[in-house]
Coordinates of C-alpha atoms in Angstrom, one line a residue:
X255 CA 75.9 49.6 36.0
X256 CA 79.8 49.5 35.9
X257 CA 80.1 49.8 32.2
X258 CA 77.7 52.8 32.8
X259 CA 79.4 54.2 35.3
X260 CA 83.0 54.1 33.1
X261 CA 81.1 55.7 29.7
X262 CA 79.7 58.1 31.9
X263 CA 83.2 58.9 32.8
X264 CA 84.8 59.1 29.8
X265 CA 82.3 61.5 28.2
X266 CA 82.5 63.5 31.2
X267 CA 85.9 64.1 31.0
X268 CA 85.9 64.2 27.6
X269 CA 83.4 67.4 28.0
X270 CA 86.1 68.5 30.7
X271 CA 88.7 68.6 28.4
X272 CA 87.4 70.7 26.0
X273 CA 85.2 72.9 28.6
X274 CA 89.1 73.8 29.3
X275 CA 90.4 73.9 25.9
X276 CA 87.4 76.5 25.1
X277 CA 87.8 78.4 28.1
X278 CA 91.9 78.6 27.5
X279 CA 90.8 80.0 24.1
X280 CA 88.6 82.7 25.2
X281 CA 90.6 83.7 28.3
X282 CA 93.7 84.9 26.3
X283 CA 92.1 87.0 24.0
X284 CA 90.5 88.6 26.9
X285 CA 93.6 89.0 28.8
X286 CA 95.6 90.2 26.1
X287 CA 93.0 93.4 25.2
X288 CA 94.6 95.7 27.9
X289 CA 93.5 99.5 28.4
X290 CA 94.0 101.7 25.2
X291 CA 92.6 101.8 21.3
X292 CA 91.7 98.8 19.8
X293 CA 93.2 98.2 15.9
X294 CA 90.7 96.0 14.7
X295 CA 90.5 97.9 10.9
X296 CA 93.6 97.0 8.5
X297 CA 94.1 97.2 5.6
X298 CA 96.3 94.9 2.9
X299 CA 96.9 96.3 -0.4
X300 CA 94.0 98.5 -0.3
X301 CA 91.6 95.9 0.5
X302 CA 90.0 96.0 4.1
X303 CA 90.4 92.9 6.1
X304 CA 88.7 91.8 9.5
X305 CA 90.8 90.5 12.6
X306 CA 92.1 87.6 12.8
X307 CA 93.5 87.6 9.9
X308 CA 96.0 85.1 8.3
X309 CA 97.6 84.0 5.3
X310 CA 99.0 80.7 4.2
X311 CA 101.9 82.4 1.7
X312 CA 102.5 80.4 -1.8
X313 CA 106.0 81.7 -1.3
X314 CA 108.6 84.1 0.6
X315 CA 107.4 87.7 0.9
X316 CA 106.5 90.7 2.7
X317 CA 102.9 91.5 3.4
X318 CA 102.0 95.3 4.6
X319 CA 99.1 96.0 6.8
X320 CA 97.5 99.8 7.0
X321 CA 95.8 101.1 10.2
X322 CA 95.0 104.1 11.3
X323 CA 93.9 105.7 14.9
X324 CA 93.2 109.4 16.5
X325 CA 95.6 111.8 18.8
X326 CA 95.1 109.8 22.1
X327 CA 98.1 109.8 25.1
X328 CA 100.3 107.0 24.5
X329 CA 103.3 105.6 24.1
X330 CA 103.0 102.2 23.1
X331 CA 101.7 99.9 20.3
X332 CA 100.8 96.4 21.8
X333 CA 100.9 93.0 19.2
X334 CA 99.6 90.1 21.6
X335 CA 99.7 88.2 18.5
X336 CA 101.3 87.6 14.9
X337 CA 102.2 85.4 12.5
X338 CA 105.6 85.6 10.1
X339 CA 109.4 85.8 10.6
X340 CA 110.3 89.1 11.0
X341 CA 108.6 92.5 11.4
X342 CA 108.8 96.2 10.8
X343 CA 106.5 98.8 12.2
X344 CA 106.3 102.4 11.0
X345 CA 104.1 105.4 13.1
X346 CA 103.4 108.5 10.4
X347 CA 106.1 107.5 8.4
X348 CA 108.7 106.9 11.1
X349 CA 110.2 103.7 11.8
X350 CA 109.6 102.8 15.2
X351 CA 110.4 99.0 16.1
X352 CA 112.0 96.0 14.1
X353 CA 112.4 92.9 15.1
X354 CA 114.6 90.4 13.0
X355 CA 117.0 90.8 10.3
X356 CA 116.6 91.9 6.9
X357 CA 119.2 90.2 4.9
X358 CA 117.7 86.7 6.9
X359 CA 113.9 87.0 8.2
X360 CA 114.2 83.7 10.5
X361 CA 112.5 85.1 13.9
X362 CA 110.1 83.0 15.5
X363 CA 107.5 86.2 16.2
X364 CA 104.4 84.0 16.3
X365 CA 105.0 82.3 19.6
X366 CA 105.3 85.8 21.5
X367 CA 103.5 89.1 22.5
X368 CA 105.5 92.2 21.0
X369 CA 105.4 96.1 23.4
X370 CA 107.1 98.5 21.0
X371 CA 107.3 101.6 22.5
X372 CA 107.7 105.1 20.6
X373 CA 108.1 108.9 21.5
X374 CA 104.3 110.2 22.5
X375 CA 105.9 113.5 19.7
X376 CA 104.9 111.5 17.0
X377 CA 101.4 111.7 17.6
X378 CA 99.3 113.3 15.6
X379 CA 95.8 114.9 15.0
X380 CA 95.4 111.4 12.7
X381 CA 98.0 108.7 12.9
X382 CA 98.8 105.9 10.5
X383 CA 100.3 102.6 11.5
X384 CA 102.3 100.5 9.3
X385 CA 103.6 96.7 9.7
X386 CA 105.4 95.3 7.5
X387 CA 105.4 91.4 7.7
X388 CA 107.5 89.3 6.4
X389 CA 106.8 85.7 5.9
X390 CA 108.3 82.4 4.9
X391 CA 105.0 80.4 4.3
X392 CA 102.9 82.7 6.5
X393 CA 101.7 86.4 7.6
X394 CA 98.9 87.7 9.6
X395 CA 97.5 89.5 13.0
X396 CA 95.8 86.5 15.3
X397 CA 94.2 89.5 18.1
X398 CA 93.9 93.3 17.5
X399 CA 96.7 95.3 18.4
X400 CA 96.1 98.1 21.2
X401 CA 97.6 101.8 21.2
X402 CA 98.0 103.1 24.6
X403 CA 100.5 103.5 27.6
X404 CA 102.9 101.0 28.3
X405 CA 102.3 101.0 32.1
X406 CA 98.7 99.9 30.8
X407 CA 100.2 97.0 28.6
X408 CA 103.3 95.5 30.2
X409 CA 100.9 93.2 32.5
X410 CA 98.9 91.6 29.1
X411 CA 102.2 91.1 27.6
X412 CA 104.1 89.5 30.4
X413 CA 101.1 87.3 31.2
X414 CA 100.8 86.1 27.5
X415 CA 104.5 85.9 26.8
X416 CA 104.4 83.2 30.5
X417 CA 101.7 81.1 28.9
X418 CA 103.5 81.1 25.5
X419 CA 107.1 81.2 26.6
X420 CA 107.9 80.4 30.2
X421 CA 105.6 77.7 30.4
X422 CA 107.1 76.0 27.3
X423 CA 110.6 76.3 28.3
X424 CA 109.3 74.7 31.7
X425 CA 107.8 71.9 29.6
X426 CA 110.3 71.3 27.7
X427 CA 112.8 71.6 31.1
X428 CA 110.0 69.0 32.5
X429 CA 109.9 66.5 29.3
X430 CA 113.3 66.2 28.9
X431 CA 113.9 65.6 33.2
X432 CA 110.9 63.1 32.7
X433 CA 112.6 61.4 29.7
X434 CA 116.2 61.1 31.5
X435 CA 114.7 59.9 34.5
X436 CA 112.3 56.7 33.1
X437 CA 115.5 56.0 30.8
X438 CA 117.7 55.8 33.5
X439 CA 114.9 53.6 35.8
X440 CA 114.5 51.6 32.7
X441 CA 118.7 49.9 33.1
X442 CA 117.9 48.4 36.1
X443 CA 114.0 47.3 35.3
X444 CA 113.6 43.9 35.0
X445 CA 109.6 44.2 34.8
X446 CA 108.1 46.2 32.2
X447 CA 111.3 48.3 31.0
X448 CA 109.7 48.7 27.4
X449 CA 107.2 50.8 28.6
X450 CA 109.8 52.8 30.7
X451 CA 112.3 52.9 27.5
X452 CA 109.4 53.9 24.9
X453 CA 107.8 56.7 27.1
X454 CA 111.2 57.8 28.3
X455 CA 111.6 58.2 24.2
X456 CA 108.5 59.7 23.6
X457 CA 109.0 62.6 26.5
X458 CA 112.7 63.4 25.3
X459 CA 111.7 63.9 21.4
X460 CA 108.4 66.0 22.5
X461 CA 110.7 68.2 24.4
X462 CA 112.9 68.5 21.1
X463 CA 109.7 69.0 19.6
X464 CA 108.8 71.7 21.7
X465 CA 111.1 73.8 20.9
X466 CA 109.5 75.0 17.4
X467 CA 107.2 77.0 20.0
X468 CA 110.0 79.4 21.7
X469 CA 111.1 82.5 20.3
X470 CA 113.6 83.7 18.5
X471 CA 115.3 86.4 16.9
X472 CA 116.9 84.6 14.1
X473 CA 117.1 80.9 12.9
X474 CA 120.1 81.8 11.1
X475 CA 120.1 81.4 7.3
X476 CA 116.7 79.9 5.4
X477 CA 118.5 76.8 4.8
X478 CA 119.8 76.3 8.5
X479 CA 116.1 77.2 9.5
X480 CA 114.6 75.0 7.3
X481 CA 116.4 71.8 8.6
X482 CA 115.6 73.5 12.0
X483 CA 112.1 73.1 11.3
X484 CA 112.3 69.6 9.9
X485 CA 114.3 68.5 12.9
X486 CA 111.7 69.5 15.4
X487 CA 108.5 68.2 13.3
X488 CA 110.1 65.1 13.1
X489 CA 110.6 64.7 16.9
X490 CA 106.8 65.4 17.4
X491 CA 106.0 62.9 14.7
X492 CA 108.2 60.3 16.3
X493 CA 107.3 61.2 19.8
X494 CA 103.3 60.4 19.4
X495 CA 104.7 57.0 18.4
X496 CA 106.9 56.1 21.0
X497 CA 104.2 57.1 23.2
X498 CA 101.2 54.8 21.0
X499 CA 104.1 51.9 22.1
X500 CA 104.3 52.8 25.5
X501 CA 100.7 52.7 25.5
X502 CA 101.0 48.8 24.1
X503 CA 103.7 48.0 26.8
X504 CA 101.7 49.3 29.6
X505 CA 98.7 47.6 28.9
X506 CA 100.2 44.4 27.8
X507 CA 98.2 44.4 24.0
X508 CA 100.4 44.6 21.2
X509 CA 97.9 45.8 18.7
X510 CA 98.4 44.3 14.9
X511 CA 98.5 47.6 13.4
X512 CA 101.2 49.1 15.2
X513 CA 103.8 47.9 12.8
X514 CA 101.8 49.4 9.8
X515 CA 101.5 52.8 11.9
X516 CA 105.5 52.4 12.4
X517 CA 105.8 52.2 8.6
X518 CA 103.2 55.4 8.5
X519 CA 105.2 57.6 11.0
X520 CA 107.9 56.9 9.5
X521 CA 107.2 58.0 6.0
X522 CA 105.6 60.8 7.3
X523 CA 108.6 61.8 8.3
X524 CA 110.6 61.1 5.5
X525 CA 108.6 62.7 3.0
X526 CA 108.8 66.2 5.8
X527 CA 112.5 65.8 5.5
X528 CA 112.7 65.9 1.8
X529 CA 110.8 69.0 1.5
X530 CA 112.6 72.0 -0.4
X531 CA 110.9 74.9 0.5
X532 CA 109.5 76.4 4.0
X533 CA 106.6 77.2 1.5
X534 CA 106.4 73.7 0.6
X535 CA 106.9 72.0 4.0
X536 CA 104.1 74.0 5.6
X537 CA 101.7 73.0 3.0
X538 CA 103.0 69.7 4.0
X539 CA 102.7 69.9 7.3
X540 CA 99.0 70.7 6.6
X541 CA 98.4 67.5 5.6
X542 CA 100.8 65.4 6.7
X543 CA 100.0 66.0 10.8
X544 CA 96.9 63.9 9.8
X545 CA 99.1 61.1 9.4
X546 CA 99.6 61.0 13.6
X547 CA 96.5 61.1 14.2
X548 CA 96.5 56.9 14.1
X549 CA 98.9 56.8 16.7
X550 CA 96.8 58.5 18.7
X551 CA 93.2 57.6 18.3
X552 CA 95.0 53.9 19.2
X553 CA 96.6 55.2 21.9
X554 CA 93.2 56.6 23.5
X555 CA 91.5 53.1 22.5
X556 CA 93.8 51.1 24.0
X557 CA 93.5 53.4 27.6
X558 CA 89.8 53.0 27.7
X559 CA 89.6 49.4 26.9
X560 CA 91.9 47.9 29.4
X561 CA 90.5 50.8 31.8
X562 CA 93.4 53.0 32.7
X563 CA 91.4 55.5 34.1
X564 CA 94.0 57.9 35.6
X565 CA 96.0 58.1 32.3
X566 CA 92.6 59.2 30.2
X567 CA 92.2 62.7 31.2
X568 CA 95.9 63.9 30.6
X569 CA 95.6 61.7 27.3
X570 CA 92.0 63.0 26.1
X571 CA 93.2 66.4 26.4
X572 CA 96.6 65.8 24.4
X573 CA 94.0 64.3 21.9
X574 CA 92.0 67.2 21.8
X575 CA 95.0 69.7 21.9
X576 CA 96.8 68.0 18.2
X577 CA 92.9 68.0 17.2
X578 CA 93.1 71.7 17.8
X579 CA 96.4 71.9 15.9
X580 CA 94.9 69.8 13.4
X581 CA 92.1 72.1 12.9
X582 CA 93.9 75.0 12.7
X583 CA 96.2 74.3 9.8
X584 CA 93.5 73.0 7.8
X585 CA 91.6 75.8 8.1
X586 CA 94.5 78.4 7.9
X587 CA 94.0 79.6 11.4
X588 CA 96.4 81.7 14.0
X589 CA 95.8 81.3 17.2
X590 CA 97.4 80.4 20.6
X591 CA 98.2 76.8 20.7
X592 CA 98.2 74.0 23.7
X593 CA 100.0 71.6 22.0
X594 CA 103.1 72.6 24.9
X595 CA 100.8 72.1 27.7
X596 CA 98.8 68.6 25.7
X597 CA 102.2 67.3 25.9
X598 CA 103.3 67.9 29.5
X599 CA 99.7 66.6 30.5
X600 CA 100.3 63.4 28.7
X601 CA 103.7 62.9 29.4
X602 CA 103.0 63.7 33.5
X603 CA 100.1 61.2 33.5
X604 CA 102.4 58.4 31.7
X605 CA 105.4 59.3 33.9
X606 CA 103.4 59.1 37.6
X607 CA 101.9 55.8 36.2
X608 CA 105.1 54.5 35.6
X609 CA 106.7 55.8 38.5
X610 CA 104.0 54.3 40.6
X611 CA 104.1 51.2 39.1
X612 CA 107.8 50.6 39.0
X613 CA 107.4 51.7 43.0
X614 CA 104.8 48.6 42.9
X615 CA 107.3 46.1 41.0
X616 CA 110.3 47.6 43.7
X617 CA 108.0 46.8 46.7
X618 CA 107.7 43.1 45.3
X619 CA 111.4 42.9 44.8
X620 CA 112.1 44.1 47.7
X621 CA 109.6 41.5 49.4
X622 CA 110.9 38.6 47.8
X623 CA 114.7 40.0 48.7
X624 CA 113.8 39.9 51.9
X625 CA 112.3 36.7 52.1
X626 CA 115.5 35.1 50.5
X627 CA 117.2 36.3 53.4
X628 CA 115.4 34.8 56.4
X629 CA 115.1 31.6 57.6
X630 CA 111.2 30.7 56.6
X631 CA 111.7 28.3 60.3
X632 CA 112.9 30.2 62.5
X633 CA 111.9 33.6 61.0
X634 CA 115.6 35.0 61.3
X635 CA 117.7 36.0 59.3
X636 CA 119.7 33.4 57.0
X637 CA 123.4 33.7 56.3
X638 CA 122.5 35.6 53.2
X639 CA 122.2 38.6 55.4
X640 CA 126.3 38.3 56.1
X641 CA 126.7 39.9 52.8
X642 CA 125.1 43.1 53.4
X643 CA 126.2 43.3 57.0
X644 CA 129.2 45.5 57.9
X645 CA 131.7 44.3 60.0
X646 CA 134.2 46.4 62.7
X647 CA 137.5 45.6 64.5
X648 CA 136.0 44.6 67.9
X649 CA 133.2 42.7 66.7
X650 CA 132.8 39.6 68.8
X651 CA 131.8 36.7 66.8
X652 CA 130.2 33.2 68.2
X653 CA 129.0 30.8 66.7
X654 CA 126.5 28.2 68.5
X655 CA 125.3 24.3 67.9
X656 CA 122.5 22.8 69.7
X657 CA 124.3 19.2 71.4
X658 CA 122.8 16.3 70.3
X659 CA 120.3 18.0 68.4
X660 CA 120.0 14.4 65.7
X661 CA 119.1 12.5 69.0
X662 CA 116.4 14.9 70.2
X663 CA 115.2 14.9 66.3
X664 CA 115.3 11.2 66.0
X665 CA 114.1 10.6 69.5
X666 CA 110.8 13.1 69.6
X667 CA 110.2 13.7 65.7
X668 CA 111.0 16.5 62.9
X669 CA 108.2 18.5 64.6
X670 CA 109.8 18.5 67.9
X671 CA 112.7 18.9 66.5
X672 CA 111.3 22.1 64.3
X673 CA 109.5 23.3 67.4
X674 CA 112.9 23.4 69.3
X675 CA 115.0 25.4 66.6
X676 CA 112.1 27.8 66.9
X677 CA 111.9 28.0 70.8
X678 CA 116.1 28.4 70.5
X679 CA 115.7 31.5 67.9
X680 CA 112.8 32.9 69.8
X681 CA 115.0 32.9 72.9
X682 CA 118.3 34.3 71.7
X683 CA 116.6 37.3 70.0
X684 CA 114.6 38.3 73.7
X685 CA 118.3 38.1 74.9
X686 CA 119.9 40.5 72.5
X687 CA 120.6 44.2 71.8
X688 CA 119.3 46.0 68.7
X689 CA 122.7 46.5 67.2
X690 CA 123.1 42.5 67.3
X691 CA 123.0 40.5 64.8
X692 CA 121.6 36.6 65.4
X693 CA 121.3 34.3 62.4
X694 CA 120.6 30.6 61.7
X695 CA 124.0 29.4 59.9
X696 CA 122.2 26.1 59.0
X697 CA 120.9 23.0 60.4
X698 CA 121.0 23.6 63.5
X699 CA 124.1 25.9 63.8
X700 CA 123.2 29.6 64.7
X701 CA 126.1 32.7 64.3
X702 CA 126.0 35.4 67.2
X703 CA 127.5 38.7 66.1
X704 CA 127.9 41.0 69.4
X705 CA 129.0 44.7 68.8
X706 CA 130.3 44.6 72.0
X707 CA 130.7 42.1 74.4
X708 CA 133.0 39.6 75.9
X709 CA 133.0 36.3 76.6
X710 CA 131.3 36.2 80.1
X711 CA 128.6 38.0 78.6
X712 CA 127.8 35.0 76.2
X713 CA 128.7 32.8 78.7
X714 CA 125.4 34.3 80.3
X715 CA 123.3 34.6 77.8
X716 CA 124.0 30.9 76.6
X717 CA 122.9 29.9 79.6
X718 CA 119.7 32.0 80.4
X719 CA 118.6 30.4 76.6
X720 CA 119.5 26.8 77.9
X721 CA 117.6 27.7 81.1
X722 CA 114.1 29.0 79.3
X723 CA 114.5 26.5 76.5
X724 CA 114.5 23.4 78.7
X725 CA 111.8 24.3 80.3
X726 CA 109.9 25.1 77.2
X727 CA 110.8 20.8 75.5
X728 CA 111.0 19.6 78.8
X729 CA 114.5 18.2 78.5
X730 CA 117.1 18.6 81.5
X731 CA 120.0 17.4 79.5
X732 CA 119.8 20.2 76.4
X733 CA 123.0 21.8 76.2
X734 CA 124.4 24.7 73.6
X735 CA 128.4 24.5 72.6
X736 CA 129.9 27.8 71.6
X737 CA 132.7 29.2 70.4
X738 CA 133.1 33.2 69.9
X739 CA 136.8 35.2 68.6
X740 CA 137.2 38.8 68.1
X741 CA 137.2 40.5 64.9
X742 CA 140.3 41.7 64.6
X743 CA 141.8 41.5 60.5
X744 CA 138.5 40.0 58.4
X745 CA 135.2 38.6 59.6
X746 CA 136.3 35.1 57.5
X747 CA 139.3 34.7 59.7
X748 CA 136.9 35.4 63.1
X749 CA 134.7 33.2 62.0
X750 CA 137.1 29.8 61.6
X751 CA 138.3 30.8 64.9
X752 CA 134.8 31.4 66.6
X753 CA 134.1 27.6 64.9
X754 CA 137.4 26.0 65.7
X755 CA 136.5 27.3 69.3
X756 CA 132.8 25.5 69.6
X757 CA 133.5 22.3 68.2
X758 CA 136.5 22.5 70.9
X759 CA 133.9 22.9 73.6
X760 CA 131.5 20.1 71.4
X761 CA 134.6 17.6 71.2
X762 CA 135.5 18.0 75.2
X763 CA 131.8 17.6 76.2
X764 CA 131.8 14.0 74.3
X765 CA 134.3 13.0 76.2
X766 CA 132.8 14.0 79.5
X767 CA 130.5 12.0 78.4

């Protein structure tokens, strides 16, 4: 019934996942068709084509698109989405928005919506629209441009451009906090750090990643832009990984392949940086983002079989958001990606698992700390606790010895004896204030630290514990010797005097004796 129960899960979420992914992928076309004329006929080099439409380049050049559209009232031409480096738009023949720079077509223009407005005077009985693209390895229109006013459009283009810009620089703002933070809670680990280090890893070189996404108006020249691009590929190749060994670390399985996937990754990313061509590493990166895919599928298997159920979801829909990437490039398709959003799902769910288990492993330490520093007999504090105790001019120290307590031992047994220093430490702390500090200094010594006091007052307190612990053993002649001196210069100096002072009192009562 249990295994049941988890399989039911998993395919359940696994339907949840991409029931979101789908719905993602029909709500942004929808929001990004506001009021105004559609352009959904084009046409390239006389030829009509259908929206979307995109092309995988076999080298640098400008593609032109044709459209054309009847007098309406606007003022605005609306691109929620295309794909090149650089851009020109012409309205009957009259240049009306650019965005790049001719001499080096580096702008990211994929990874944002574009308003370019124009003077309503150029409207015409019949207007023509012209868009000049100019791509590196690629060119197309992902959703129909709309004609209309720019009061109509601004809301579709703000909303696209949060999704596709804001977000991502919040991700990346995220990933990169994440990654600093588990790096800098990995130093002082001692449990499980790996994982910490490895995911920390993962999260900083996905933010790196991430920023192939945002865009730009220029990557400066083609060859700056080109290491650009290798640079942040690389990242994401490394940074699925880094998290496939977090993954390991977390669940305690090194798997036998990971070593061989190390190897894979890293050739993979080799080969990316020895491309020469943007042409030639996006036919590359066609291909070659199959190689990651490993990583992950491991990644997932490892999560489901040692049941980490509150990591699967934010890792099932990373899976299915590179699976979406995947599928795109293959198939030469433009479209919005989730790739940003994958990534901060996967890196949240790794980060609050950590978190909550290095809060686990701090509880523990903590625990056993604490136990280190009280007395498992009496259930006060040991002399361990003088090291984290802060000490003031005024502070009265005392320090106290049971009389005779070997006799009493010998005389009635370690049990009695055990059942005394208990009675004693149970007495004193009824006695004292919560800024005091009582502590068994060993054996059957005990240190008094009184913020404020003199030496009448533990005159009388001495005795009210003699008093109640008498009656408690039923012996007459128990007697405490004390000695107490004020902290004055440093606690180690009060202290010889506070025990100079009680076995004074010890060695004058033997001889009363």
């Amino acid at each position: 019934m249990s295994t049941l129960f988890k399989t039911g899960t998993i395919w359940f979420l696994f339907v949840l996942g991409l029931g979101l992914l789908c719905c993602v992928s029909w709500f942004f076309p929808w929001i990004s068709t506001p009021e105004g004329f559609r352009l959904n006929a084009w046409e390239v080099q006389n030829d009509e084509v259908s929206l979307p439409y995109y092309r995988v380049l076999d080298s640098s050049q400008i593609v032109t698109l044709y459209t054309s559209f009847p007098q309406i009232e606007a003022d605005c031409l609306f691109l929620p989405k295309i794909s090149g480096h650089g851009f020109r738009v012409w309205l009957n023949g009259v240049k009306i928005g650019q965005l790049g720079a001719e001499a080096n077509w580096t702008a990211n223009v994929w990874s944002s919506s574009h308003l370019i407005p124009f003077d309503p005077a150029l409207l015409k009985a019949e207007n023509y629209i012209q868009i000049d693209l100019f791509g590196l390895y690629d060119a197309g229109i992902g959703l129909a441009p709309t004609v209309g006013k720019m009061e109509n459009m601004v809301g579709a283009a703000d909303f696209i451009n949060f999704f596709s810009q804001d977000l991502s620089l919040i991700i990346i703002g995220a990933c990169f906090l994440l990654g600093v933070i588990l790096l800098v809670i990995r130093r002082y680990l001692l449990i499980r750090g790996q994982s910490f280090l490895y995911i920390g890893l993962a999260s900083l070189l996905a933010a790196f990643y991430l920023f192939d996404f945002i865009f730009r108006y220029s990557g400066g020249n083609l060859s700056n832009f080109l290491w650009l691009r290798k640079s942040f590929l690389g990242c994401g190749y490394l940074a699925n990984f880094f998290f496939l060994w977090g993954t390991e670390e977390l669940v305690k399985e090194k798997h036998k392949t990971s070593w061989l996937l190390l190897i894979l990754s890293l050739t993979a990313v080799a080969i990316l940086l020895v491309q020469p061509s943007h042409v030639a590493l996006k036919q590359y990166v066609r291909w070659g983002t199959l190689l990651i895919f490993p990583n992950l599928l491991l990644a997932f298997y490892l999560i489901i079989s040692h049941r980490e159920w509150n990591l699967l979801f934010p890792w099932m829909f990373y899976l299915i958001g590179f699976f979406h990437l995947a599928i795109s490039m293959l198939l030469e398709i433009s479209g919005f990606f989730f790739v940003p959003s994958a990534i901060l799902l996967a890196a949240v769910g790794f980060s609050f698992f950590l978190v909550d288990e290095y809060k686990t492993i701090n509880q523990r330490l903590n625990s056993v700390q604490q136990e280190l520093l009280v007395d498992s007999l009496t259930g006060i504090h040991n002399r361990g606790i003088l090291a984290r105790t802060i000490f003031v001019p005024g502070d009265l120290v005392i320090m106290l010895d049971i009389d005779y307590f070997k006799n009493f031992n010998d005389a009635r047994g370690h049990q009695a004896g055990d059942d005394l220093l208990k009675e004693f430490a149970r007495a004193f702390r009824e006695q004292l204030r919560k800024d005091d500090l009582f502590l068994r200094f060993g054996g059957d010594e005990f240190l008094l630290i009184l913020k404020q006091g003199d030496k009448e007052l533990v005159e009388n307190i001495v005795n009210r514990v003699e008093t109640r612990v008498r009656l408690l053993v039923g012996d007459e002649t128990l007697s405490v010797s004390f000695g107490s001196a004020k902290l004055e210069r440093s606690f180690e100096e009060a202290l010889i005097q506070a025990d100079e002072a009680m076995y004074h009192m010890k060695g004058k009562r033997k001889l009363e004796v």
